PDB file of C-alpha atoms in Angstrom:
ATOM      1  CA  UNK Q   1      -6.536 -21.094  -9.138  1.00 56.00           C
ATOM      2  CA  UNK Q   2      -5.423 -20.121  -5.695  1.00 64.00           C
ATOM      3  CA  UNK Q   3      -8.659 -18.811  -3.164  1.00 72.00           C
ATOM      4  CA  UNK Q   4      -8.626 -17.193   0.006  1.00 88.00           C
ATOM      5  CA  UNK Q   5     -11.619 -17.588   1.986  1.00 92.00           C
ATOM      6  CA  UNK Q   6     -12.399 -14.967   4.886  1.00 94.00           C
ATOM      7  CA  UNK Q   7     -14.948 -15.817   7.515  1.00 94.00           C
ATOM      8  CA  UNK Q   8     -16.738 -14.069   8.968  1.00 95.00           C
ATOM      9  CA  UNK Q   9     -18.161 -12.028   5.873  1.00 94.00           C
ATOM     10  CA  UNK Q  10     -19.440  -9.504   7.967  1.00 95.00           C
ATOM     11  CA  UNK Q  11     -19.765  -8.703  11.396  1.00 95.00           C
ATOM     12  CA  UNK Q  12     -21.709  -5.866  13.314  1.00 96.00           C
ATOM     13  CA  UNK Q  13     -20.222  -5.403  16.926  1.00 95.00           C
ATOM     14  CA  UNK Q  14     -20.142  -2.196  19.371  1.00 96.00           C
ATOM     15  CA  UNK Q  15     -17.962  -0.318  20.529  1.00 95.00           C
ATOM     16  CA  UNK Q  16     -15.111  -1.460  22.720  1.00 96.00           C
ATOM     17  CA  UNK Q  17     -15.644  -5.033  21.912  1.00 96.00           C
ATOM     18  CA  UNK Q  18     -13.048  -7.295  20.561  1.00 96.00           C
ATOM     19  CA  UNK Q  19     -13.105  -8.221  16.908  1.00 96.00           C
ATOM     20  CA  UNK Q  20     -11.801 -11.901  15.440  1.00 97.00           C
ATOM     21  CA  UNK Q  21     -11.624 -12.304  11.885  1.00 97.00           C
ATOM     22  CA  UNK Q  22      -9.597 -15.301   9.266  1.00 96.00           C
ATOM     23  CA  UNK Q  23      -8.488 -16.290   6.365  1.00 96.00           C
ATOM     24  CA  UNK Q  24      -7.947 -19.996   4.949  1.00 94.00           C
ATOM     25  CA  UNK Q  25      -6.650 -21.157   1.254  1.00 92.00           C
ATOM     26  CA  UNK Q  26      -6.335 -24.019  -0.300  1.00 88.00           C
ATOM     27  CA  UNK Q  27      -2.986 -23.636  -0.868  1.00 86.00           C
ATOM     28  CA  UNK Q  28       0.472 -22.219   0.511  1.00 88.00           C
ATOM     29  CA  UNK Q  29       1.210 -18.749   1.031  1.00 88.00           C
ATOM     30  CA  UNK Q  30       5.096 -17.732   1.643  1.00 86.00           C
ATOM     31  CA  UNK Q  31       3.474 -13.979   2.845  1.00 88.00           C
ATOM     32  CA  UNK Q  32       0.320 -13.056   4.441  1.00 90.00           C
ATOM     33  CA  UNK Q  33      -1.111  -9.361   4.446  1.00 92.00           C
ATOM     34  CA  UNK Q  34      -4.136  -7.597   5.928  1.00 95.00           C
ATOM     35  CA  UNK Q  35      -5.346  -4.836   4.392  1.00 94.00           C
ATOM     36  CA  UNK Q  36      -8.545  -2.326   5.320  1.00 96.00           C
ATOM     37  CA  UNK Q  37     -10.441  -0.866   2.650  1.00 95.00           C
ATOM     38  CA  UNK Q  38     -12.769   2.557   3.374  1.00 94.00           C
ATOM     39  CA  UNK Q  39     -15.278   3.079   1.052  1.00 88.00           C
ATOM     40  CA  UNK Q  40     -14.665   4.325  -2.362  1.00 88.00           C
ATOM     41  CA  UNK Q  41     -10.679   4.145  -1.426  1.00 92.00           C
ATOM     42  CA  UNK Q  42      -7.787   1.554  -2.084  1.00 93.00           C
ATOM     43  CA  UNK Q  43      -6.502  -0.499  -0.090  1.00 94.00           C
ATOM     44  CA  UNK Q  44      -4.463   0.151   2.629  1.00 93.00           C
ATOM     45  CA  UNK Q  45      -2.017  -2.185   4.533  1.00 91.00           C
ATOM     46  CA  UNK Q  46      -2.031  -2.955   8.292  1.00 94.00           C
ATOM     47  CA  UNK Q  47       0.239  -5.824   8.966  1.00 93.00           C
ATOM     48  CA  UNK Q  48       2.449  -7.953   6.950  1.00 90.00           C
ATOM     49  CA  UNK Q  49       3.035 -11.285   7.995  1.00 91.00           C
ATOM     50  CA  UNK Q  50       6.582 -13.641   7.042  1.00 88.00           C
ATOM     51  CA  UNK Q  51       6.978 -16.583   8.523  1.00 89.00           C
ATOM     52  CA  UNK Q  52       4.827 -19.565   9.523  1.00 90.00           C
ATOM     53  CA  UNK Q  53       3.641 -18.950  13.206  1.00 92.00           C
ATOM     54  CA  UNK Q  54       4.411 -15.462  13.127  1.00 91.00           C
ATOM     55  CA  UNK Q  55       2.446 -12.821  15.470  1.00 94.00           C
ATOM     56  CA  UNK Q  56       2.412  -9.342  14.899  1.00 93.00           C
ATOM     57  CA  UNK Q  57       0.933  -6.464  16.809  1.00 94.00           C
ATOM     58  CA  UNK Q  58       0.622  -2.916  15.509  1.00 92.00           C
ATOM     59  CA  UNK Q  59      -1.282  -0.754  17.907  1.00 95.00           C
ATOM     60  CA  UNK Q  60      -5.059  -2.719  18.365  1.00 96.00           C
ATOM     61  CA  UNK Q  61      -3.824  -5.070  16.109  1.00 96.00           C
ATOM     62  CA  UNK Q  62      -2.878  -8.571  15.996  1.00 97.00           C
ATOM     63  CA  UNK Q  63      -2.163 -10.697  13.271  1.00 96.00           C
ATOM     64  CA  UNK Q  64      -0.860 -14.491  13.407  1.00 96.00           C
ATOM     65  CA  UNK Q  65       0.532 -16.252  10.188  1.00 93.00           C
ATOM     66  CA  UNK Q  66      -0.715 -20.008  10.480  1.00 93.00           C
ATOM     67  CA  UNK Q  67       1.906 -22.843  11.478  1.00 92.00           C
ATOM     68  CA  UNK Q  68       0.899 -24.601   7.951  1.00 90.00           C
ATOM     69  CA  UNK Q  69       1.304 -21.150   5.889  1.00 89.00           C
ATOM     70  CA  UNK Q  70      -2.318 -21.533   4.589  1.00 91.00           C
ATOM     71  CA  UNK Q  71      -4.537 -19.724   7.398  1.00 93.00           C
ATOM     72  CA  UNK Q  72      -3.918 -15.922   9.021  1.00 96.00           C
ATOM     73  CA  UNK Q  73      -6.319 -14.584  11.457  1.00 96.00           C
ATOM     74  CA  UNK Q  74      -6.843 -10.823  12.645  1.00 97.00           C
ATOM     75  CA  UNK Q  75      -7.712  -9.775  15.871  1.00 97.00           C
ATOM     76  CA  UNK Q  76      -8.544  -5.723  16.337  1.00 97.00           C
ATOM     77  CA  UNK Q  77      -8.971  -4.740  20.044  1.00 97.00           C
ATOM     78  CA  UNK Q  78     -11.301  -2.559  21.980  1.00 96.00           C
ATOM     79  CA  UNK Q  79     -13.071  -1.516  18.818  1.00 96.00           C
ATOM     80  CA  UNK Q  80     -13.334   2.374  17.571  1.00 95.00           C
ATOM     81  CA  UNK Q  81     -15.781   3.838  15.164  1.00 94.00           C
ATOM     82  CA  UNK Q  82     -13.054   4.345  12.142  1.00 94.00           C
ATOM     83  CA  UNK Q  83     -12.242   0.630  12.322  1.00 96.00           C
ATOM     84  CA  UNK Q  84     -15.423   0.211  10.501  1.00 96.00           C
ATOM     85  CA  UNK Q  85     -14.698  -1.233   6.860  1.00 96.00           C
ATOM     86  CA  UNK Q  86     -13.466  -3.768   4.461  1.00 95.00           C
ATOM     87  CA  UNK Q  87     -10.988  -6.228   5.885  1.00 97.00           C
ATOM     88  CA  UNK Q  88      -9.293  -8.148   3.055  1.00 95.00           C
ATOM     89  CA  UNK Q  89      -6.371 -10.983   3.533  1.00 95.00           C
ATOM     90  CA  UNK Q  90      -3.980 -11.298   0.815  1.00 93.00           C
ATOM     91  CA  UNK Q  91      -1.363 -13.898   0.246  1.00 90.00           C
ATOM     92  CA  UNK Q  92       1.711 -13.872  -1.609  1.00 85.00           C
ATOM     93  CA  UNK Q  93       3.930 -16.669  -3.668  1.00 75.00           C
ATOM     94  CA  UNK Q  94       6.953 -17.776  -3.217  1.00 65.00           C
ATOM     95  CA  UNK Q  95       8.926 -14.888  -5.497  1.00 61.00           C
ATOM     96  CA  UNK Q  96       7.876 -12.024  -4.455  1.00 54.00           C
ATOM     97  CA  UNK Q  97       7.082  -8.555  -6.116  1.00 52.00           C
ATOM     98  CA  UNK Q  98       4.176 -10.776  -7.686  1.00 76.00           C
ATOM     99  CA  UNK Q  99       0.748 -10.227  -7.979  1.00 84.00           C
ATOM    100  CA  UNK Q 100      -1.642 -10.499  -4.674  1.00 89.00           C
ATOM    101  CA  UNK Q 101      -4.188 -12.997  -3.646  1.00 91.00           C
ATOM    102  CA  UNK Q 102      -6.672 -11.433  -2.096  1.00 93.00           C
ATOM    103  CA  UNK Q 103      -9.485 -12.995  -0.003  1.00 93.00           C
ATOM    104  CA  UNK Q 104     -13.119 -12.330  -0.018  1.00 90.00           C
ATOM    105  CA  UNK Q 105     -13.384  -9.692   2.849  1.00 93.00           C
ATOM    106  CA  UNK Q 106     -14.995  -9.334   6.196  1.00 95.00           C
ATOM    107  CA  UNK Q 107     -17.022  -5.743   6.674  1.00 95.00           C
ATOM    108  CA  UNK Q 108     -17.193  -4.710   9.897  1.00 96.00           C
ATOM    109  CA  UNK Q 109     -19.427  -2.653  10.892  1.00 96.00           C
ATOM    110  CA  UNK Q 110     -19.702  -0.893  14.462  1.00 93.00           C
ATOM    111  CA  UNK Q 111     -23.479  -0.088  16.467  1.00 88.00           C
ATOM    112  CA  UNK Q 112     -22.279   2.995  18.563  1.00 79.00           C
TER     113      UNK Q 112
ATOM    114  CA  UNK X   1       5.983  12.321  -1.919  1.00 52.00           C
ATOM    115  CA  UNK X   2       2.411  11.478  -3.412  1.00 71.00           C
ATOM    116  CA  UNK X   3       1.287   8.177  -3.572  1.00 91.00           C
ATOM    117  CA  UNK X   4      -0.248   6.268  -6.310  1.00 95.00           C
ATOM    118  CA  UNK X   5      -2.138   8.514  -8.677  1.00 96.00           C
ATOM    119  CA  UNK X   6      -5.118   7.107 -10.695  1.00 97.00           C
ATOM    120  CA  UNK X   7      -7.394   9.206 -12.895  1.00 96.00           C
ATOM    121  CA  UNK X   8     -10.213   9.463 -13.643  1.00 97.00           C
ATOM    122  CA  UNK X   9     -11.845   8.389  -9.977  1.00 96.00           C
ATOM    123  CA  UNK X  10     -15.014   7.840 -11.866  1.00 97.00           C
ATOM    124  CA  UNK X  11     -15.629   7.115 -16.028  1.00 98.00           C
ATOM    125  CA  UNK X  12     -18.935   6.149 -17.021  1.00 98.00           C
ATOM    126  CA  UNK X  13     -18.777   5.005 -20.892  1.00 98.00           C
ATOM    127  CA  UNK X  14     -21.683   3.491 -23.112  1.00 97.00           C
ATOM    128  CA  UNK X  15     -20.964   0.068 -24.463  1.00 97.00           C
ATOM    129  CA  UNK X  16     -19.046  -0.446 -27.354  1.00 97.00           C
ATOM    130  CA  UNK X  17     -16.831   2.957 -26.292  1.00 98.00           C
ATOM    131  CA  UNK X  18     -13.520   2.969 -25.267  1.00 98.00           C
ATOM    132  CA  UNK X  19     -11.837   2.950 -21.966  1.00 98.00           C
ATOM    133  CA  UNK X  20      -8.304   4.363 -20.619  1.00 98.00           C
ATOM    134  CA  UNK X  21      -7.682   4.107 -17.056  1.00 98.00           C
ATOM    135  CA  UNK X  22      -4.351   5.769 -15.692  1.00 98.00           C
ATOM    136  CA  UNK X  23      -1.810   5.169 -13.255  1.00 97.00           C
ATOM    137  CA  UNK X  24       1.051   7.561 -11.751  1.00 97.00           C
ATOM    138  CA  UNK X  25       3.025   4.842  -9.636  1.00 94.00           C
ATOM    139  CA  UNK X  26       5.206   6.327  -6.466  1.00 92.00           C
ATOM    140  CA  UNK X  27       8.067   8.376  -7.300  1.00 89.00           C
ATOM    141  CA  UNK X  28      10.820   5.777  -7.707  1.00 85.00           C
ATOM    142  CA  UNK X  29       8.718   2.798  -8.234  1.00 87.00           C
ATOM    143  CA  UNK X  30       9.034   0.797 -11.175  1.00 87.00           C
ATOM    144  CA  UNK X  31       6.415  -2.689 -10.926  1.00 90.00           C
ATOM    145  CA  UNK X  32       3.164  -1.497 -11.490  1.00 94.00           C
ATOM    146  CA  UNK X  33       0.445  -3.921 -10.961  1.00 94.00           C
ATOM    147  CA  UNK X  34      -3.527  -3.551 -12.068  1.00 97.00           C
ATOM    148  CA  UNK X  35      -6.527  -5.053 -10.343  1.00 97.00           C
ATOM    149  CA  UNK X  36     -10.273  -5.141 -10.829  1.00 97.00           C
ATOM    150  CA  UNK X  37     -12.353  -5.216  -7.750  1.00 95.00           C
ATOM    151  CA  UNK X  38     -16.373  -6.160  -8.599  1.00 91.00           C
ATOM    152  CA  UNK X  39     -18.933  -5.305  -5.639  1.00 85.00           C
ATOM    153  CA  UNK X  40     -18.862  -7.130  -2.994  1.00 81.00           C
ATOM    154  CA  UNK X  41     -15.595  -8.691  -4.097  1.00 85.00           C
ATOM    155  CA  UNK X  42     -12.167  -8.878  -3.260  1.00 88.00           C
ATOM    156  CA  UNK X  43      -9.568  -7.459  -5.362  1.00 93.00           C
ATOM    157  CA  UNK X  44      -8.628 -10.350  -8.338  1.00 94.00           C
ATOM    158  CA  UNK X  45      -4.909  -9.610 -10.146  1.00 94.00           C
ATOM    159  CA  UNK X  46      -5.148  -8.602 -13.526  1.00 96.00           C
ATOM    160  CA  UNK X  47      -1.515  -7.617 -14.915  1.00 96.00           C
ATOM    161  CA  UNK X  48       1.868  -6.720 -13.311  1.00 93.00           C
ATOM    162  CA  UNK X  49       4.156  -4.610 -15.014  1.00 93.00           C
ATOM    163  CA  UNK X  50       7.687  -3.584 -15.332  1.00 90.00           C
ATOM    164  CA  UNK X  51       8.685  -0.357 -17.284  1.00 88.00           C
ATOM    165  CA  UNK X  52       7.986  -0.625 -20.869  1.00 88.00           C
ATOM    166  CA  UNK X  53       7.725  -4.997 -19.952  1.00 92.00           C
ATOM    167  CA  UNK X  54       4.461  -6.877 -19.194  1.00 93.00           C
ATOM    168  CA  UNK X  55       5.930  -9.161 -16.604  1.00 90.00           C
ATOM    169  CA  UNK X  56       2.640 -11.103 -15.655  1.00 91.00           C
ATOM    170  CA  UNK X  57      -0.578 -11.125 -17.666  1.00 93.00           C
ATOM    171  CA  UNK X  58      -2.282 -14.225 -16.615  1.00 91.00           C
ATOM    172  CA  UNK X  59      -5.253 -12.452 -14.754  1.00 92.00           C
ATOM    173  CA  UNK X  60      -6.136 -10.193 -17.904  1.00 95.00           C
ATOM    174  CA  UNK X  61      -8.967 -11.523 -20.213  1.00 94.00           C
ATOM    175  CA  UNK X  62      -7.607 -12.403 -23.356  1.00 90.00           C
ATOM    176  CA  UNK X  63      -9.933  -9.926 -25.719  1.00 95.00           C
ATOM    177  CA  UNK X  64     -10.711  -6.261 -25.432  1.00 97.00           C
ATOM    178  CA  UNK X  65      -8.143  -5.454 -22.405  1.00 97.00           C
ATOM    179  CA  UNK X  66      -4.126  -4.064 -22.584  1.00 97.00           C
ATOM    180  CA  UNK X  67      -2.203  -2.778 -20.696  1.00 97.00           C
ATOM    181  CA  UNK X  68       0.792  -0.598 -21.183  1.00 96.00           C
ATOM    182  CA  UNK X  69       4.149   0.962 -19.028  1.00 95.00           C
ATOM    183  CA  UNK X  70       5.795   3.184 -21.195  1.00 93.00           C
ATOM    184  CA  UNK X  71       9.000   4.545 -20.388  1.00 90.00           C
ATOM    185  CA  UNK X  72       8.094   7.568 -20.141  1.00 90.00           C
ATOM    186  CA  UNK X  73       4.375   8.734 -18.631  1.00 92.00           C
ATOM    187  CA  UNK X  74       1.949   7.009 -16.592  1.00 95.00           C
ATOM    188  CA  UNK X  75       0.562   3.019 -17.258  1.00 97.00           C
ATOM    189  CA  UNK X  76      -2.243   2.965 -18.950  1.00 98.00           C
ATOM    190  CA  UNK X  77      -5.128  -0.056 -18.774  1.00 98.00           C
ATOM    191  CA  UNK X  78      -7.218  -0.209 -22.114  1.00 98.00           C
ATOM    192  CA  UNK X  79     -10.755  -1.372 -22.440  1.00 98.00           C
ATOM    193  CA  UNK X  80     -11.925  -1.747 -25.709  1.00 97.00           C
ATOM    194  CA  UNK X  81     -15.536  -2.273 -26.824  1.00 98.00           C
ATOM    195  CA  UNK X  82     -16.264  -2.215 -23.271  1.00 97.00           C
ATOM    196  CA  UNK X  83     -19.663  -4.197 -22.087  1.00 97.00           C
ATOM    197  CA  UNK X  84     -21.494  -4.107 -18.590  1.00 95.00           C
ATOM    198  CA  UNK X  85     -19.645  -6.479 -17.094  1.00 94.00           C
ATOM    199  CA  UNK X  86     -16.693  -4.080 -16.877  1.00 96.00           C
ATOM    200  CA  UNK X  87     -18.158  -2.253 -14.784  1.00 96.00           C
ATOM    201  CA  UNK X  88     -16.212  -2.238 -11.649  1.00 96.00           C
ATOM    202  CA  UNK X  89     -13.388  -0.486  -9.645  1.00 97.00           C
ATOM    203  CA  UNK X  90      -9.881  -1.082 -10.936  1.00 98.00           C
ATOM    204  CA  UNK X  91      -7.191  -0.346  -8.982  1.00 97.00           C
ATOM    205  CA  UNK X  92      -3.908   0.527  -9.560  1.00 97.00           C
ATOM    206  CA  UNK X  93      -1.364  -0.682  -7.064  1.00 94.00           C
ATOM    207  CA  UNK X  94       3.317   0.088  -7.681  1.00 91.00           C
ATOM    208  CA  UNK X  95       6.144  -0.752  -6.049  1.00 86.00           C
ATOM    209  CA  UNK X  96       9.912  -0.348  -5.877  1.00 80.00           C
ATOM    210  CA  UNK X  97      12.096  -2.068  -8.155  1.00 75.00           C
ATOM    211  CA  UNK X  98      14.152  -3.337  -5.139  1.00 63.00           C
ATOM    212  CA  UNK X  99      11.862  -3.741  -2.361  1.00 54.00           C
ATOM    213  CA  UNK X 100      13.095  -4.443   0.986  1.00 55.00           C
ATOM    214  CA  UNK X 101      10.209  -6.216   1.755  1.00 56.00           C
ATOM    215  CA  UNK X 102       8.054  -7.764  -0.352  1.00 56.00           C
ATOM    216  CA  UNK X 103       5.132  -6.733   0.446  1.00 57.00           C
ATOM    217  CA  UNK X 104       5.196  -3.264  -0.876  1.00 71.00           C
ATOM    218  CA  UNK X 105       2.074  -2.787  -3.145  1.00 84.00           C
ATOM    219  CA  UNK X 106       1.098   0.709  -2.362  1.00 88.00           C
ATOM    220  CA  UNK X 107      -2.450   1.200  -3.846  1.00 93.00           C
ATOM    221  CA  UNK X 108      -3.713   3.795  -5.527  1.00 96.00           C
ATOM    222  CA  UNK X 109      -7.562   5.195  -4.702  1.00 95.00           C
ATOM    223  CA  UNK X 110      -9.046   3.400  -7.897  1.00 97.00           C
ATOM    224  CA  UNK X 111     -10.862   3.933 -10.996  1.00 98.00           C
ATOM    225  CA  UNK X 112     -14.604   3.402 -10.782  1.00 97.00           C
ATOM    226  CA  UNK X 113     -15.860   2.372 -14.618  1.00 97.00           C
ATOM    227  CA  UNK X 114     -19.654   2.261 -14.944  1.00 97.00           C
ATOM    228  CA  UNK X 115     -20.711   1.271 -17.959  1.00 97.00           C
ATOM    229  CA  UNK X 116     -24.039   2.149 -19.452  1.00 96.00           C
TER     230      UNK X 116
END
């Protein structure tokens, strides 16, 4: 089946630095997603991603949809204490209103 | 308007009991769609649904587990017989029958089963 893998798996910065985090599959995705999960919540979505080469900011965010449509990375800037969570990719086929791939996750965690 | 509803948040069961997890999807929405999240895990698909139609069942194990979207009431996800390795969160995730993007799965806050 399709797999999403998410480097780094976790992370522990401070605050104000610069955060880097991707995703890779082995196969093609036609939509990427980023989603944060807090604990003991859902998912929620940050940035939604179209077209190959695509970069999207929203606020500290940055998200880039690789040129071959099978890698995403997410960039959060000038970290804050409630960025600290579960990042999860999540790619989606070709149809759309199907189910989610999701990748493994990357926990960030911030050292005030 | 209230996003996606799931009760109970938490259901601890014995094995060999049965388990009903439920979903309120948006107001409006009609595709509801049903994960299971183990720790440390990412989210894995289990079933999609359309009202009253299972559109997509390929990530739902073949014993023990339905799913339901009745025309009228919330969708219901069935364990039966449950073991220990159903213990995990399942989440519940809708989205509009005519989505301008596609990317509208709005999750819900989960169901956390715990099996005994």
């Amino acid at each position: 089946g399709q797999q999403l893998n998410q480097s780094p798996q976790s992370m522990f910065i401070q605050e104000g630095e610069d955060v880097s985090m991707n995703c890779t599959s082995s196969s093609i995705f036609n939509t990427w997603l980023w989603y944060k999960q807090d604990p003991g919540e859902g998912p929620v979505l940050l940035i939604a991603l179209y077209k190959a080469g695509e970069l999207t900011s929203n606020g500290r965010l940055t998200a880039q949809f690789g040129i071959t449509r099978k890698d995403s990375f997410l960039n959060i800037s000038a970290s804050i204490p409630s960025d600290v969570g579960i990042y999860f990719c999540a790619g989606l086929g070709a149809r759309g209103n199907e189910k989610l791939t999701f990748g493994t996750g990357t926990r960030l965690t911030i050292i005030p | 308007n209230a996003g996606v509803m799931q009760n109970p948040r938490h259901l601890v069961r014995r094995r060999g009991q049965e388990a009903r997890l439920r979903c309120s999807p948006m107001k409006g929405h009609s595709h509801v769609y049903w994960y299971r999240q183990l720790p440390e895990e990412g989210l894995k698909f289990m079933v999609y649904l359309q009202k009253e139609n299972i559109i997509d069942e390929s990530g739902m194990p073949k014993e023990r587990f339905s799913a339901e979207f009745p025309k009228e009431g919330p969708s219901i996800l069935r364990i039966q017989q449950v073991v220990r390795g159903d213990s995990a969160a399942y989440f519940c995730a809708s989205s509009p029958p005519r989505p301008a993007q596609i990317e509208t799965q709005y999750f819900g806050p989960g169901t956390r089963l715990l099996v005994l």
